[in-house]
Amino acid sequence: MLERVNHIAIAVPDLPKASAEWRGRLGATLSDPLPQPEHGVTVVFISLGNTKIELLEPLGTDSPIARFLEKNPEGGIHHICFEVEDILTARDHLIKEGARVLGDGNPKIGAHGKPVLFIHPKDITGTLIELEQI
Ligand code: CO
């Protein structure tokens, strides 16, 4: 079911500081910050040969990463996104296997304009997993 890792998302409290660390210490090439108000985050993309890193900073009052940053004030890995060929087949398989899909169970259009869903972290080794249809 899982294809390649589409991205690893890292929640950060301070995007300029995080960008400077990734640029300076790791030599990464970063995109400009991209505000995504409909997703409650500002994103900096780091494109690598085999995947992407997304640095996410909260945007607005009701950011989906605000609570994570309360618990992890330094930031940290927020989720891993895998590509899947058919998101509805993947969703039905997850439900059959006893995993909870967040929200109303229907895929939403994600930050890349493609259908995505999130699996409850308590049902996958304490890790928030995003699936994106390729
Ligand atoms: Co994501």
mmCIF file of C-alpha atoms and ligand atoms in Angstrom:
data_model
loop_
_atom_site.group_PDB
_atom_site.id
_atom_site.type_symbol
_atom_site.label_atom_id
_atom_site.label_comp_id
_atom_site.label_asym_id
_atom_site.label_seq_id
_atom_site.Cartn_x
_atom_site.Cartn_y
_atom_site.Cartn_z
ATOM 1 C CA MET A 1 0.000 0.000 0.000
ATOM 2 C CA LEU A 2 2.733 2.494 0.907
ATOM 3 C CA GLU A 3 4.754 4.023 -1.876
ATOM 4 C CA ARG A 4 7.568 6.542 -1.448
ATOM 5 C CA VAL A 5 7.850 9.010 1.426
ATOM 6 C CA ASN A 6 6.347 12.212 0.042
ATOM 7 C CA HIS A 7 7.516 14.396 2.921
ATOM 8 C CA ILE A 8 8.471 14.532 6.551
ATOM 9 C CA ALA A 9 6.831 17.454 8.343
ATOM 10 C CA ILE A 10 8.625 19.149 11.220
ATOM 11 C CA ALA A 11 6.703 21.584 13.408
ATOM 12 C CA VAL A 12 8.797 24.576 14.457
ATOM 13 C CA PRO A 13 8.036 27.492 16.783
ATOM 14 C CA ASP A 14 10.253 29.948 14.886
ATOM 15 C CA LEU A 15 10.511 29.521 11.112
ATOM 16 C CA PRO A 16 13.394 31.975 10.508
ATOM 17 C CA LYS A 17 15.442 30.288 13.250
ATOM 18 C CA ALA A 18 14.631 26.795 11.944
ATOM 19 C CA SER A 19 15.422 27.868 8.373
ATOM 20 C CA ALA A 20 18.779 29.263 9.456
ATOM 21 C CA GLU A 21 19.652 25.971 11.191
ATOM 22 C CA TRP A 22 18.749 23.835 8.190
ATOM 23 C CA ARG A 23 20.474 26.220 5.750
ATOM 24 C CA GLY A 24 23.574 26.928 7.797
ATOM 25 C CA ARG A 25 24.215 23.700 9.686
ATOM 26 C CA LEU A 26 22.910 21.181 7.138
ATOM 27 C CA GLY A 27 23.579 23.115 3.945
ATOM 28 C CA ALA A 28 19.969 22.644 2.831
ATOM 29 C CA THR A 29 18.367 24.632 0.018
ATOM 30 C CA LEU A 30 15.120 26.128 1.257
ATOM 31 C CA SER A 31 12.067 27.573 -0.476
ATOM 32 C CA ASP A 32 10.671 30.934 0.527
ATOM 33 C CA PRO A 33 8.099 30.707 3.343
ATOM 34 C CA LEU A 34 4.664 29.924 1.902
ATOM 35 C CA PRO A 35 1.674 30.917 4.049
ATOM 36 C CA GLN A 36 -1.168 28.399 3.775
ATOM 37 C CA PRO A 37 -3.957 30.040 5.777
ATOM 38 C CA GLU A 38 -6.462 27.324 4.871
ATOM 39 C CA HIS A 39 -4.160 24.778 6.565
ATOM 40 C CA GLY A 40 -3.157 27.002 9.491
ATOM 41 C CA VAL A 41 0.570 26.854 8.752
ATOM 42 C CA THR A 42 3.392 28.660 7.004
ATOM 43 C CA VAL A 43 5.630 26.167 5.203
ATOM 44 C CA VAL A 44 9.250 26.153 4.080
ATOM 45 C CA PHE A 45 10.030 23.309 1.671
ATOM 46 C CA ILE A 46 13.380 21.543 1.518
ATOM 47 C CA SER A 47 13.550 19.400 -1.616
ATOM 48 C CA LEU A 48 15.911 16.445 -1.480
ATOM 49 C CA GLY A 49 16.683 13.773 -4.061
ATOM 50 C CA ASN A 50 14.391 11.198 -2.493
ATOM 51 C CA THR A 51 11.817 13.211 -0.540
ATOM 52 C CA LYS A 52 10.959 16.610 0.924
ATOM 53 C CA ILE A 53 11.190 18.107 4.381
ATOM 54 C CA GLU A 54 8.472 20.594 5.322
ATOM 55 C CA LEU A 55 9.127 23.022 8.155
ATOM 56 C CA LEU A 56 5.725 24.070 9.544
ATOM 57 C CA GLU A 57 5.121 27.137 11.669
ATOM 58 C CA PRO A 58 1.673 27.863 13.131
ATOM 59 C CA LEU A 59 -0.360 30.475 11.264
ATOM 60 C CA GLY A 60 -3.494 32.035 12.720
ATOM 61 C CA THR A 61 -5.326 31.301 15.927
ATOM 62 C CA ASP A 62 -6.487 27.739 15.282
ATOM 63 C CA SER A 63 -3.411 26.038 13.851
ATOM 64 C CA PRO A 64 -3.494 22.220 13.760
ATOM 65 C CA ILE A 65 0.112 22.175 15.030
ATOM 66 C CA ALA A 66 -0.418 24.540 17.986
ATOM 67 C CA ARG A 67 -1.056 21.785 20.522
ATOM 68 C CA PHE A 68 1.907 19.751 19.297
ATOM 69 C CA LEU A 69 4.168 22.763 19.892
ATOM 70 C CA GLU A 70 2.726 23.266 23.376
ATOM 71 C CA LYS A 71 3.884 19.738 24.173
ATOM 72 C CA ASN A 72 7.118 20.059 22.160
ATOM 73 C CA PRO A 73 8.188 23.683 22.527
ATOM 74 C CA GLU A 74 11.473 23.150 20.646
ATOM 75 C CA GLY A 75 9.594 21.639 17.695
ATOM 76 C CA GLY A 76 9.886 18.110 16.372
ATOM 77 C CA ILE A 77 8.744 15.633 13.757
ATOM 78 C CA HIS A 78 5.001 16.166 13.403
ATOM 79 C CA HIS A 79 4.079 13.620 10.718
ATOM 80 C CA ILE A 80 5.385 11.444 7.905
ATOM 81 C CA CYS A 81 3.525 11.436 4.599
ATOM 82 C CA PHE A 82 3.504 8.378 2.328
ATOM 83 C CA GLU A 83 2.153 8.268 -1.179
ATOM 84 C CA VAL A 84 -0.571 5.760 -1.994
ATOM 85 C CA GLU A 85 -2.022 4.880 -5.369
ATOM 86 C CA ASP A 86 -5.668 4.920 -4.309
ATOM 87 C CA ILE A 87 -6.601 6.785 -1.166
ATOM 88 C CA LEU A 88 -10.092 5.319 -0.827
ATOM 89 C CA THR A 89 -8.764 1.773 -1.065
ATOM 90 C CA ALA A 90 -6.160 2.710 1.546
ATOM 91 C CA ARG A 91 -8.812 4.294 3.784
ATOM 92 C CA ASP A 92 -11.063 1.237 3.584
ATOM 93 C CA HIS A 93 -8.142 -1.063 4.360
ATOM 94 C CA LEU A 94 -7.185 1.020 7.417
ATOM 95 C CA ILE A 95 -10.716 0.964 8.789
ATOM 96 C CA LYS A 96 -10.972 -2.782 8.211
ATOM 97 C CA GLU A 97 -7.701 -3.198 10.148
ATOM 98 C CA GLY A 98 -9.052 -1.175 13.084
ATOM 99 C CA ALA A 99 -7.192 2.114 12.530
ATOM 100 C CA ARG A 100 -9.000 5.413 12.982
ATOM 101 C CA VAL A 101 -8.904 7.992 10.210
ATOM 102 C CA LEU A 102 -8.973 11.548 11.565
ATOM 103 C CA GLY A 103 -11.837 13.895 10.766
ATOM 104 C CA ASP A 104 -14.977 12.594 9.128
ATOM 105 C CA GLY A 105 -13.130 9.739 7.454
ATOM 106 C CA ASN A 106 -13.174 11.304 4.011
ATOM 107 C CA PRO A 107 -9.984 12.431 2.259
ATOM 108 C CA LYS A 108 -9.443 16.194 2.136
ATOM 109 C CA ILE A 109 -7.518 18.203 -0.437
ATOM 110 C CA GLY A 110 -4.100 18.671 1.147
ATOM 111 C CA ALA A 111 -1.409 21.273 0.882
ATOM 112 C CA HIS A 112 -0.266 19.940 -2.524
ATOM 113 C CA GLY A 113 -3.743 19.962 -4.080
ATOM 114 C CA LYS A 114 -4.112 16.183 -3.801
ATOM 115 C CA PRO A 115 -6.403 14.056 -1.601
ATOM 116 C CA VAL A 116 -4.914 13.277 1.798
ATOM 117 C CA LEU A 117 -5.961 11.697 5.058
ATOM 118 C CA PHE A 118 -4.388 11.318 8.480
ATOM 119 C CA ILE A 119 -4.366 8.175 10.624
ATOM 120 C CA HIS A 120 -4.787 8.457 14.389
ATOM 121 C CA PRO A 121 -1.275 8.262 15.909
ATOM 122 C CA LYS A 122 -2.474 5.936 18.670
ATOM 123 C CA ASP A 123 -3.264 3.387 15.981
ATOM 124 C CA ILE A 124 0.199 3.547 14.285
ATOM 125 C CA THR A 125 3.071 3.335 16.783
ATOM 126 C CA GLY A 126 2.417 6.772 18.255
ATOM 127 C CA THR A 127 3.247 8.481 14.964
ATOM 128 C CA LEU A 128 0.968 10.696 12.932
ATOM 129 C CA ILE A 129 0.885 9.322 9.391
ATOM 130 C CA GLU A 130 -0.456 11.209 6.390
ATOM 131 C CA LEU A 131 -1.381 9.395 3.189
ATOM 132 C CA GLU A 132 -1.449 11.310 -0.079
ATOM 133 C CA GLN A 133 -2.809 10.006 -3.332
ATOM 134 C CA ILE A 134 -0.215 10.298 -6.079
HETATM 135 CO CO CO B 1 1.933 16.775 5.366
#
